[in-house]
Coordinates of C-alpha atoms and ligand atoms in Angstrom, one line a residue:
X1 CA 0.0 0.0 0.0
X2 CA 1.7 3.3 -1.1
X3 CA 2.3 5.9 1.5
X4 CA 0.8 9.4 0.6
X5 CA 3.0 12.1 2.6
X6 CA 2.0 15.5 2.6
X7 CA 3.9 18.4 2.5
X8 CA 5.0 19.4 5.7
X9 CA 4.7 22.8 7.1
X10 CA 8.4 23.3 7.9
X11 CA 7.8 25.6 11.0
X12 CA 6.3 22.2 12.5
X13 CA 9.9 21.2 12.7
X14 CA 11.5 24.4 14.8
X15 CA 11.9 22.0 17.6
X16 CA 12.3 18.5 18.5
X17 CA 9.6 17.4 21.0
X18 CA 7.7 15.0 22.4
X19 CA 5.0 13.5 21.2
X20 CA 2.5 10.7 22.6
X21 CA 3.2 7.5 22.1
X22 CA 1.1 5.3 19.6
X23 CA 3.1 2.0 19.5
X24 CA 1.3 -1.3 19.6
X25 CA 2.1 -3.6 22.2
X26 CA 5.6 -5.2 21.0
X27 CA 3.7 -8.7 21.7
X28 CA 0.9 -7.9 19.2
X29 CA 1.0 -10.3 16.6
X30 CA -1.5 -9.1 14.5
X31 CA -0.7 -9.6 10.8
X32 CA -0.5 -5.6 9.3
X33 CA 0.0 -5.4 6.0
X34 CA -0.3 -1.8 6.1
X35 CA 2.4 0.6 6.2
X36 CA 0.9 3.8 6.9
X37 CA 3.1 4.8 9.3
X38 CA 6.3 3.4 8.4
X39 CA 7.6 7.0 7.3
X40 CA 7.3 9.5 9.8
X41 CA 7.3 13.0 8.7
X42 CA 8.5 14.3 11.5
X43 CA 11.9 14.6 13.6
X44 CA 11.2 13.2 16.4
X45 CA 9.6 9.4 17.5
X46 CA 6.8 8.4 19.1
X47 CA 7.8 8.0 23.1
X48 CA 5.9 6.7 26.2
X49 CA 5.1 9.0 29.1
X50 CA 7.8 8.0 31.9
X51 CA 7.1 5.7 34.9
X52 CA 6.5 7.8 37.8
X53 CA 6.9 4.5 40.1
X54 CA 10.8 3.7 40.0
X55 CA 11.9 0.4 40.5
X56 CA 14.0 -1.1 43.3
X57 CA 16.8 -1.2 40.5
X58 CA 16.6 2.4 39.9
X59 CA 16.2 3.6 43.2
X60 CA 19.9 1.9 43.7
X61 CA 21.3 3.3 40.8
X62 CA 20.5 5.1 37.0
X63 CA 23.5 3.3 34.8
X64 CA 23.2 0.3 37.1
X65 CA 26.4 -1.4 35.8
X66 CA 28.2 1.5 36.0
X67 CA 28.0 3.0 39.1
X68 CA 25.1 6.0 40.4
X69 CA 26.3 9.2 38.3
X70 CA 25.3 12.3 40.3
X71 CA 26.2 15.7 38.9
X72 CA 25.0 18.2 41.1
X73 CA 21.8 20.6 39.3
X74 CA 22.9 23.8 40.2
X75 CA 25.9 23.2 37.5
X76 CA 22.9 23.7 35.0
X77 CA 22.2 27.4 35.5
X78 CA 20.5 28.8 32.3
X79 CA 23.2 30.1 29.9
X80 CA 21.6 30.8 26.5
X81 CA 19.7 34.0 26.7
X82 CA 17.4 33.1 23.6
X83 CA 15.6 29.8 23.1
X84 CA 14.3 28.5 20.0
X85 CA 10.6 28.9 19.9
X86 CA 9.0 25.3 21.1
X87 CA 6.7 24.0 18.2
X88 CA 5.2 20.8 17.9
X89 CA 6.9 18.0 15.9
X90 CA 5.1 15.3 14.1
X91 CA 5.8 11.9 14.3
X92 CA 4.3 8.5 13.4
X93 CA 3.3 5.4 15.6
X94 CA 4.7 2.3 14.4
X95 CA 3.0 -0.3 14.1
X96 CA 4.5 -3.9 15.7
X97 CA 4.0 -6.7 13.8
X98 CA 5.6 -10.1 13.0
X99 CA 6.1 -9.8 9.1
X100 CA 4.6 -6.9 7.1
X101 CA 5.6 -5.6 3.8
X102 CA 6.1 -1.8 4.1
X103 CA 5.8 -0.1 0.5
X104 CA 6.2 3.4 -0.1
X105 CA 7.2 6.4 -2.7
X106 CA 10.1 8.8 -2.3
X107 CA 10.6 11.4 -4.9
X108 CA 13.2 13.3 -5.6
X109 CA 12.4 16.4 -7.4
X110 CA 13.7 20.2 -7.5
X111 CA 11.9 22.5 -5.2
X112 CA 12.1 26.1 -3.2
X113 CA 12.5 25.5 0.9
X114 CA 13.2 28.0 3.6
X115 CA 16.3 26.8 5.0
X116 CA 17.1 29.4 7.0
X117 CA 15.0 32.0 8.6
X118 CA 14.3 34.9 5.8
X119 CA 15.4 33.1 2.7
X120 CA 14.0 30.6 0.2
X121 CA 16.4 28.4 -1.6
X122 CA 16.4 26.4 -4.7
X123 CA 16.8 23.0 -3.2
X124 CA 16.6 19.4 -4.0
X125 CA 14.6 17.5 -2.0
X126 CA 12.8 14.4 -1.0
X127 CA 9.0 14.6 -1.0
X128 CA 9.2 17.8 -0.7
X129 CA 11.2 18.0 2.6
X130 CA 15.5 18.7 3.5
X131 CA 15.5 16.2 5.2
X132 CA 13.5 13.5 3.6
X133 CA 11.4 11.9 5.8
X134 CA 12.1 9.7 8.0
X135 CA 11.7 6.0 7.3
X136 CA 11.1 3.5 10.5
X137 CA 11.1 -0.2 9.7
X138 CA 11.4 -3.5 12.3
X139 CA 13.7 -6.8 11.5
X140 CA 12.3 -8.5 9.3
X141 CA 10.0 -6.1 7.3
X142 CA 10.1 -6.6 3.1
X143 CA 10.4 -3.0 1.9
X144 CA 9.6 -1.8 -1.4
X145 CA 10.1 1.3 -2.4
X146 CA 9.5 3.1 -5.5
X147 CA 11.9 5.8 -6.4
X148 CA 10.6 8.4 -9.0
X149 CA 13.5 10.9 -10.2
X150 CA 12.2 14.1 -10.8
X151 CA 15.5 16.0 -10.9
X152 CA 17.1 17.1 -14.0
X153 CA 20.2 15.0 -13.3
X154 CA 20.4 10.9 -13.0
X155 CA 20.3 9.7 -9.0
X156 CA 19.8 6.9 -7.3
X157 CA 18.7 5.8 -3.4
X158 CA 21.5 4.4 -1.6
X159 CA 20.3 2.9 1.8
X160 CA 23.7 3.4 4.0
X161 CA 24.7 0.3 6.1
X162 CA 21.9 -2.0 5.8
X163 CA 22.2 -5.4 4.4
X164 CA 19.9 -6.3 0.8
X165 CA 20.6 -7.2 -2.9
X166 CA 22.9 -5.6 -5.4
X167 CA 20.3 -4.4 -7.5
X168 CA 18.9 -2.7 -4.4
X169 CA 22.0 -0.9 -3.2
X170 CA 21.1 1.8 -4.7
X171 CA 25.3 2.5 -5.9
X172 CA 26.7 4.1 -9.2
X173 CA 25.7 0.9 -10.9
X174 CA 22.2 1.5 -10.8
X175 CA 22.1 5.5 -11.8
X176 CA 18.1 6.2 -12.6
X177 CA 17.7 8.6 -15.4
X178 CA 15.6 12.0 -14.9
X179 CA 12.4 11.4 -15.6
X180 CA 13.0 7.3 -14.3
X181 CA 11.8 5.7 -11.8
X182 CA 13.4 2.7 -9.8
X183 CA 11.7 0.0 -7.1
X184 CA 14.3 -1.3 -4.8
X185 CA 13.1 -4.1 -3.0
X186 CA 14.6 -5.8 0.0
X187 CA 13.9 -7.8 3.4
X188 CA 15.7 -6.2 7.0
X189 CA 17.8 -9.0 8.3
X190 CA 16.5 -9.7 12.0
X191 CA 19.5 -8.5 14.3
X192 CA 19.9 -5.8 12.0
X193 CA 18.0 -3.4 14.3
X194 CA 19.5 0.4 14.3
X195 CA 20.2 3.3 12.8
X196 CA 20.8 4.0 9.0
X197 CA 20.5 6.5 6.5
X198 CA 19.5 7.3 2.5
X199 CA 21.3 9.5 0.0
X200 CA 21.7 9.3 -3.5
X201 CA 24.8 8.0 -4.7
X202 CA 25.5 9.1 -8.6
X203 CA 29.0 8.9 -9.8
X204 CA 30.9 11.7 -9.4
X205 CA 27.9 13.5 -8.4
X206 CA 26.9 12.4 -4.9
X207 CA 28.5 15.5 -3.0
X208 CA 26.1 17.9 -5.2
X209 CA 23.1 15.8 -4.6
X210 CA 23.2 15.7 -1.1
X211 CA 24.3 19.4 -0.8
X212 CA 21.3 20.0 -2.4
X213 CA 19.6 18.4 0.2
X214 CA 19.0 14.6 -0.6
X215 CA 19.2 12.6 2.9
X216 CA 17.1 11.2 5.3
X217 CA 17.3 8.7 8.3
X218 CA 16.3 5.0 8.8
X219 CA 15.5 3.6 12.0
X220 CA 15.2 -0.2 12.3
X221 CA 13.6 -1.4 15.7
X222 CA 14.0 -4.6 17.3
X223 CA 11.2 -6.7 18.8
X224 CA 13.8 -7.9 21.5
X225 CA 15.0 -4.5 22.0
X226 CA 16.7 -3.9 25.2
X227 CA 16.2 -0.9 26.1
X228 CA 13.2 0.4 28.1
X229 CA 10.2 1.1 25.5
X230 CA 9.5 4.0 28.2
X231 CA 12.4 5.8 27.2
X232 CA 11.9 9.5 25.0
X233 CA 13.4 8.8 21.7
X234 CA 15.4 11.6 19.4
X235 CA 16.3 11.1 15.9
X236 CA 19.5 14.0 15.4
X237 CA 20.2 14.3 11.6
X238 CA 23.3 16.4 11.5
X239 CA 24.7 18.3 8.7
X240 CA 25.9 21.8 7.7
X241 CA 25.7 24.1 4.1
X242 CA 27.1 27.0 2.7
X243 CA 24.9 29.8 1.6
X244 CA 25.7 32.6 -0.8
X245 CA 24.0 36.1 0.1
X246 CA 21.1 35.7 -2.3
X247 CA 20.3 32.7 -0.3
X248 CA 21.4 30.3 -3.1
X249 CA 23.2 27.0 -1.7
X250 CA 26.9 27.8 -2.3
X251 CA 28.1 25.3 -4.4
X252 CA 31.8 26.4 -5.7
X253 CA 32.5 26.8 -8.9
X254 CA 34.6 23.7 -10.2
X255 CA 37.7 26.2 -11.5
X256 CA 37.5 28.4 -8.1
X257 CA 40.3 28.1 -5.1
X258 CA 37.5 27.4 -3.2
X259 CA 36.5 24.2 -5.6
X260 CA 39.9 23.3 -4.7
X261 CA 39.9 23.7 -1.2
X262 CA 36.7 21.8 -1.2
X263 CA 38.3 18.8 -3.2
X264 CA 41.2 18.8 -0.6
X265 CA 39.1 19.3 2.7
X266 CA 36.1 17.6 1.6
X267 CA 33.0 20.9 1.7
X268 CA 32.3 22.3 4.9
X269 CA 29.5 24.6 5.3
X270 CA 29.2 27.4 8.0
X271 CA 25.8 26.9 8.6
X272 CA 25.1 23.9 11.2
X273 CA 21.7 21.7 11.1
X274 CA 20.1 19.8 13.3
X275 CA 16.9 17.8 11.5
X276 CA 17.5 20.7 9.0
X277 CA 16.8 23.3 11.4
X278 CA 19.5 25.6 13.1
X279 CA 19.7 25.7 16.5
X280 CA 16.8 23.8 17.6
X281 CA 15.8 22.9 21.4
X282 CA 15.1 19.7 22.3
X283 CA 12.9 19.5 25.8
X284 CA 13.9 17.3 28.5
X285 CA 12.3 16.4 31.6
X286 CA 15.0 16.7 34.9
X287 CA 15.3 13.1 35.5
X288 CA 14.3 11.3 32.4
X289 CA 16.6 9.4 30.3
X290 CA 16.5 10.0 26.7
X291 CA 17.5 7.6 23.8
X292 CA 19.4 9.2 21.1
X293 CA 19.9 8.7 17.7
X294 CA 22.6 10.5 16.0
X295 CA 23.6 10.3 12.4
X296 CA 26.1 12.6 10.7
X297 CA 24.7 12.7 7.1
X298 CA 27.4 15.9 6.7
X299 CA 29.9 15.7 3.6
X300 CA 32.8 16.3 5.0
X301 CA 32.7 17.3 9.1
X302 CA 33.6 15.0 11.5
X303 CA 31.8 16.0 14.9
X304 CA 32.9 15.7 18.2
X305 CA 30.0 15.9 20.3
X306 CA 29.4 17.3 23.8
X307 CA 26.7 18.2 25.8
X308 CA 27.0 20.9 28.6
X309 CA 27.4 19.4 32.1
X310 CA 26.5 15.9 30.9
X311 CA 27.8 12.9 30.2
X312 CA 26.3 10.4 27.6
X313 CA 25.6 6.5 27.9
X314 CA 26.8 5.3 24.6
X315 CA 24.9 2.0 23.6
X316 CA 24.8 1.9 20.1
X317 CA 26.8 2.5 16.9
X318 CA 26.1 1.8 13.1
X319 CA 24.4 -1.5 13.0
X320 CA 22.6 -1.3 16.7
X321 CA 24.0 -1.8 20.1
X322 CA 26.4 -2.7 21.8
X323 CA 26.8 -5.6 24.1
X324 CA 27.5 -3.3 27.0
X325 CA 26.9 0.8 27.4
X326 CA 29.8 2.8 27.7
X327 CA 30.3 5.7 29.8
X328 CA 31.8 8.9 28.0
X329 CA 32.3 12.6 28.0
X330 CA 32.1 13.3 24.3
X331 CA 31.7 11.1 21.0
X332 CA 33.6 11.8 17.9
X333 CA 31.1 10.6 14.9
X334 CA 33.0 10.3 11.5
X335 CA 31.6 11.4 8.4
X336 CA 28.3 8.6 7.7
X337 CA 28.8 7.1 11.0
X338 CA 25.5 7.2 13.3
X339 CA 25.7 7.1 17.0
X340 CA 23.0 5.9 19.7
X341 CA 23.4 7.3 22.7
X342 CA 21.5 7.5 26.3
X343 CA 21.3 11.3 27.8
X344 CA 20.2 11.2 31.4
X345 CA 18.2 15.0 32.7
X346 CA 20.6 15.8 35.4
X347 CA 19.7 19.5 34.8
X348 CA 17.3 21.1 36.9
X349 CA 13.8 21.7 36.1
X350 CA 13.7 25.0 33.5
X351 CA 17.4 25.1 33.0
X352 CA 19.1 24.4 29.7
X353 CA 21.9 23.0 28.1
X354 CA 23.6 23.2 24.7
X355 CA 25.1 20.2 22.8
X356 CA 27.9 21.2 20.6
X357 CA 30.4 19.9 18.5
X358 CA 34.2 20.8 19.8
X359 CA 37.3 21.5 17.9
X360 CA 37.9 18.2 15.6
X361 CA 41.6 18.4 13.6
X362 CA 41.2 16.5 10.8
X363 CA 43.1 18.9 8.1
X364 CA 46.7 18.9 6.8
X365 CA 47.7 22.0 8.0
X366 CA 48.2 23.9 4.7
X367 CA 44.6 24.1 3.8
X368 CA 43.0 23.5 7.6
X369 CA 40.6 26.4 8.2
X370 CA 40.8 29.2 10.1
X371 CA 38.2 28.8 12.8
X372 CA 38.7 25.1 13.1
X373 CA 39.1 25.0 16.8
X374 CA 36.0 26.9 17.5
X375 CA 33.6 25.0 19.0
X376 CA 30.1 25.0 17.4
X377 CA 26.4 25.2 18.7
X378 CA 24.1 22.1 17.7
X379 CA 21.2 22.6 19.7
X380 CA 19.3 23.5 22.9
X381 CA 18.5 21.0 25.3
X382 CA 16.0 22.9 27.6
X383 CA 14.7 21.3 30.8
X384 CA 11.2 21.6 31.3
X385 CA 9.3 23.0 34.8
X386 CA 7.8 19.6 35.6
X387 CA 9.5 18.1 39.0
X388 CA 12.2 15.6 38.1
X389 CA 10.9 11.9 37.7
X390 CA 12.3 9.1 39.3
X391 CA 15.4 7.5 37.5
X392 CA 15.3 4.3 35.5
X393 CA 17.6 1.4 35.3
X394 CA 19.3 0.9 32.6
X395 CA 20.2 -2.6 31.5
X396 CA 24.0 -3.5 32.1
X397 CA 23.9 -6.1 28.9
X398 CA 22.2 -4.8 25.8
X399 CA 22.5 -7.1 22.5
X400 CA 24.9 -10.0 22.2
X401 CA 27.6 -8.7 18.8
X402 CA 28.9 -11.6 18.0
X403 CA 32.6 -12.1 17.3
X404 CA 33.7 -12.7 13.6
X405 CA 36.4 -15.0 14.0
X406 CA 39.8 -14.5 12.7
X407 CA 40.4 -18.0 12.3
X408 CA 38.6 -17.8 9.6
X409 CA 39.6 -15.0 7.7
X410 CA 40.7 -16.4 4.5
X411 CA 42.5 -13.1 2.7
X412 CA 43.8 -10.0 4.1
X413 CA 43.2 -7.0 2.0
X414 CA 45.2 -4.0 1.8
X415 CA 43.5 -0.4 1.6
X416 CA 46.1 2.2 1.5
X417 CA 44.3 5.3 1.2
X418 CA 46.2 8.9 -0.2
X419 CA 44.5 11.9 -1.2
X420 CA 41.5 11.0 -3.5
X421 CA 43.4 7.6 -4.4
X422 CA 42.9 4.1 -2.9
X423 CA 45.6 1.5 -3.8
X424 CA 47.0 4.3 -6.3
X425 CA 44.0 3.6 -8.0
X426 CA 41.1 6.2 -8.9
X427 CA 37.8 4.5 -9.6
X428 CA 36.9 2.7 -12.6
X429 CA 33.2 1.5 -12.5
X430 CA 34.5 -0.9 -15.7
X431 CA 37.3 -2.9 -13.0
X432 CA 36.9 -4.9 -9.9
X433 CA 39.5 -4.2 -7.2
X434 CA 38.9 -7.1 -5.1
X435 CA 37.2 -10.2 -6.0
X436 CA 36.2 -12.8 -3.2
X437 CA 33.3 -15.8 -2.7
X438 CA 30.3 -15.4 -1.1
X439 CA 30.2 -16.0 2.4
X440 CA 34.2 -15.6 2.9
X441 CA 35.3 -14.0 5.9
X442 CA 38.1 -11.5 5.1
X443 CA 40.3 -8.6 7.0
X444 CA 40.7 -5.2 6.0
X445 CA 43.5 -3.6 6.8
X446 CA 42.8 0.2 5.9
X447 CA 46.1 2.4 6.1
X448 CA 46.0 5.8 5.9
X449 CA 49.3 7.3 4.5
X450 CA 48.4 11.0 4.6
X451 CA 48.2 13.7 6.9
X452 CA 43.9 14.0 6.5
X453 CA 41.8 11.9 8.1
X454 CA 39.4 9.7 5.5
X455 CA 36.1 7.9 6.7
X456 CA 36.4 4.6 5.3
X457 CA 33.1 3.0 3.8
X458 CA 31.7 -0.4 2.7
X459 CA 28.8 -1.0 1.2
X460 CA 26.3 -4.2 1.6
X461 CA 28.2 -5.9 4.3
X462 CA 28.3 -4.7 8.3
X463 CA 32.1 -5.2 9.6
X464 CA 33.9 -5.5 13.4
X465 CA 36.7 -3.4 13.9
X466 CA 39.6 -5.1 15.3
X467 CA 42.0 -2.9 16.0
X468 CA 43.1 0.4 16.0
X469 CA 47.1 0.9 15.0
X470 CA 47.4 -2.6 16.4
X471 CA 45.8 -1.8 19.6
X472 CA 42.7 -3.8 20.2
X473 CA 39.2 -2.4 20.0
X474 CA 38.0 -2.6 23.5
X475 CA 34.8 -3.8 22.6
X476 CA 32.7 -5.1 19.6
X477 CA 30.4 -3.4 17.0
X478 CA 28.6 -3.3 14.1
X479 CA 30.1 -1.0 11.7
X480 CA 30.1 0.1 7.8
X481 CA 32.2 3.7 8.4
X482 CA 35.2 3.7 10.2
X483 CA 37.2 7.0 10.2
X484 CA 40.8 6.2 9.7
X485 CA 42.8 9.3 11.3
X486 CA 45.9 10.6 9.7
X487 CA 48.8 8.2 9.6
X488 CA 46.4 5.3 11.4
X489 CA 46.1 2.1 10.2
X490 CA 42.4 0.6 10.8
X491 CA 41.8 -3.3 10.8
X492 CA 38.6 -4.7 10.3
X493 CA 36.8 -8.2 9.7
X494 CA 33.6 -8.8 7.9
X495 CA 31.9 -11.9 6.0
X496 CA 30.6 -11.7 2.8
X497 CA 26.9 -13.1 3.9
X498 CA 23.6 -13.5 1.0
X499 CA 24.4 -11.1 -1.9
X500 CA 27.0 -11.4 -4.6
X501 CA 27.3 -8.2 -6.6
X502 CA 30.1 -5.7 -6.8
X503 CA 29.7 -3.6 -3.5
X504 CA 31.6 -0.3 -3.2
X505 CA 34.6 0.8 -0.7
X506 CA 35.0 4.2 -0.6
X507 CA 36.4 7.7 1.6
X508 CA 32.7 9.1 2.8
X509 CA 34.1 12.5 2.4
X510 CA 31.5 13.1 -0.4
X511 CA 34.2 15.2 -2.1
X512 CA 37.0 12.4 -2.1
X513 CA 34.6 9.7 -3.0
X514 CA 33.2 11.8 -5.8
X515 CA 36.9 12.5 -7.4
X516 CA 37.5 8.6 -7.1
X517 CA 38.4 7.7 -4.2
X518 CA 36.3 4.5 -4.3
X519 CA 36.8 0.7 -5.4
X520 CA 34.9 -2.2 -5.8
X521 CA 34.8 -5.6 -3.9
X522 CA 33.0 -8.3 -6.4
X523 CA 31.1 -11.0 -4.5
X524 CA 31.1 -14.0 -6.0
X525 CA 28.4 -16.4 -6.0
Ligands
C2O601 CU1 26.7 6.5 2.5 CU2 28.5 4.7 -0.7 O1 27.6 5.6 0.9
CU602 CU1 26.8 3.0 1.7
CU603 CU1 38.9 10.9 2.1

């Protein structure tokens, strides 16, 4: 059944709010072949009001394998004198089901959206909306979804990190021509659950396309998630764009020193989005715990994300959670990467916080820019005047991440990554790099010889890092982007489960990727 999505009313989207919660029970088995709700328009998720009645757990402690964290309120005095105005978010229930097929129609087509305050831009957008809207799916769904390309240019839909059939990757094999239309059609693998993304993925013209506002999340839920159902959820799409004074999206001119800069640095923008808003506020109630999803659909920036006076629980990364939350002060998210994160409301009722992104070097120094090290507002986190609720324990195991084994590995593969090059080589969609059987179980090991960072990417099959310039990672995860720092070497291990086809690696720096820096891994049936 096709999804009809209206147009939304963009001021709707000022800020990221609550909204009552509409799921089904997780038990319900009813069969719903209905899809209705399986794109949410809005920026935020459906949540469920908060126990008031804690449990004996969370009377002993909030991050119960961790220790009780107690930050003191009063280091949450108000310190923004101007707060986005609250508006009301829309979001859609989702509906829990054993096995549905969720069907639906994205199109990408050229169209004028208010960006920023007091200026309308030509833009390219999904449905009508920067960002597209949001698409939630559970394990096990068979999605179809038929693409209609309205632009002027070819494009495709590329559906970052999850797991389906060549055909349905979405990659610069499967370019749809303006005016064309395209179904992809796939099943979500059960233990797939997280989050995930969609951009178009032209060759040589991805950068562009998503500059011009092609994006949007995925979320994939669990029935055996972890987590407590009760918590708030936040979907955070992050991404920045340069504007020229007319209001026009600044895209440099291809013989410009700033085209060049751009090619090197991969394109920032000065202008920092949250859900494509600036600056939004996000309302939190003193006490509650907040699950956050975090995906950085930017083109080049690499965030290092803090949040005033808090700490965050990080559960979750690419593919779903982790085996165990982690305790940390900041988390750096690489270009494509995606983040899940618990926030607990230590602030007082009516204070406020700010979550920003703090100085990340990633640049070789003769082109890093000038106001690198400043850090950068995301959004407003503003407490609201209800008395703090009672905290909530949070389970000290999450999701089991099985180990690939590295007794199995039967090849080790060699990525040495240079400006724009991989191997030396600049992509050819007419060669294959690497060739390899289904279901082998190889290593990567990703070395990056120059002084720029380079988010390394594969598509169609999720990978374990193993280590990190030969130190172990300290604990397992489901990944498709790993950022490999300047001089690093990354190694990873993945198996080449279900699909043959010839699956891309590339640097997620849109600008790298787009002047080649790509390759191709041919599964082999
Ligand atoms: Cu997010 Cu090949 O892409
Ligand atoms: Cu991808
Ligand atoms: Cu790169």
């Amino acid at each position: 059944m096709a999804v009809c999505l209206a147009r939304p009313d963009r001021a709707a989207h000022a800020s990221i709010a609550n909204r009552p919660h509409a799921l089904l029970p997780r038990a319900d088995s009813t069969r719903v072949d209905a899809d209705a709700d399986a794109v949410s328009r809005g920026y935020a998720f459906p949540t469920r009001t908060m126990s008031r009645r804690p449990s004996l757990l969370a009377k002993l402690a909030w991050f119960a394998p961790l220790g009780v964290l107690t930050i003191p309120a009063d280091r949450y005095a108000p310190e923004l004198a101007a707060a986005t105005p609250p508006a009301s978010v829309r979001a859609s229930p989702v509906a829990a089901t054993h096995r549905r097929t969720v069907e639906l129609t994205l199109t990408a087509a050229p169209t004028r959206l208010s960006l920023r305050p007091g200026g309308v831009t030509n833009v390219y957008a999904y449905d009508g909306q920067v960002p597209g809207p949001t698409i939630e799916l559970r394990e096990g769904d068979r999605v179809v979804v038929h693409f209609r390309n309205q632009l002027p240019e070819p494009s495709s839909i590329h559906w970052h990190g999850l797991h389906l059939p060549f055909t349905s990757d979405g990659g610069p094999f499967h370019p749809v021509a303006p005016g064309g239309q395209h179904d992809y059609v796939f099943t979500v693998p059960p233990g797939t659950a997280g989050t995930y993304w969609y951009h178009p993925h032209p060759h040589h013209h991805t950068g562009h396309q998503i500059a011009m506002g092609l994006y949007g999340a995925i979320i994939v839920r669990a029935d055996d998630d972890p987590l407590p159902a009760t918590l708030p959820e936040k979907l955070l799409v992050l991404s920045d764009n340069r504007f020229r004074a007319d209001g026009a999206i600044d895209l440099a001119d291809p013989r410009s020193d700033h085209a060049r800069m751009d090619a090197e640095n991969g394109r920032e923008g000065d202008v920092l989005f949250v859900n494509g808003t600036v600056r939004p506020t996000l309302t939190i109630r003193s006490g509650e715990v907040q699950r956050w999803r975090v995906i950085n659909a930017s083109a080049a920036r690499i965030y290092r994300l803090a949040l005033q006076g808090h700490d965050f629980l990080h559960v979750g990364s690419d593919g779903g959670l982790f085996e165990r939350p982690v305790a940390v002060r900041e988390i750096v998210l690489g270009v494509g990467e995606r983040a899940e994160l618990l926030v607990r409301g230590t602030g007082a009722p009516g204070s406020r916080s700010v979550l920003q992104t703090l100085p990340y070097d990633r640049y070789i120094p003769q082109t890093r820019p000038a106001d690198w090290n400043t850090p950068r507002d995301l959004l407003t986190v503003q407490y609201s005047n209800e008395p703090a609720v009672a905290p909530i324990a949070i389970p000290a195991v999450l999701h089991p991440v099985p180990a690939l084994d590295t007794l199995h590995a039967t090849a080790t593969r060699l990525m040495v990554l240079t400006q724009h090059l991989i191997n030396g080589r600049s992509m050819d969609l007419a060669r294959v790099d690497v060739r390899a059987p289904l279901g082998a179980t190889e290593i990567w090991e990703v070395e990056n010889l120059v002084g720029m960072d380079h988010p390394f990417h594969l598509h169609g099959f999720r990978f374990q890092v193993l280590d990190r310039n030969g130190v172990p990672e300290p604990y397992r995860s489901w990944k498709d982007v790993v950022n490999v720092p300047r001089h690093e070497t990354v190694r990873f291990i993945v198996r080449y489960d279900d699909y043959p086809g010839k699956w891309m690696f590339h640097c997620h720096i849109l600008d790298h990727e787009d002047h080649g820096m790509m390759g191709v891994l041919e599964v082999t049936p």
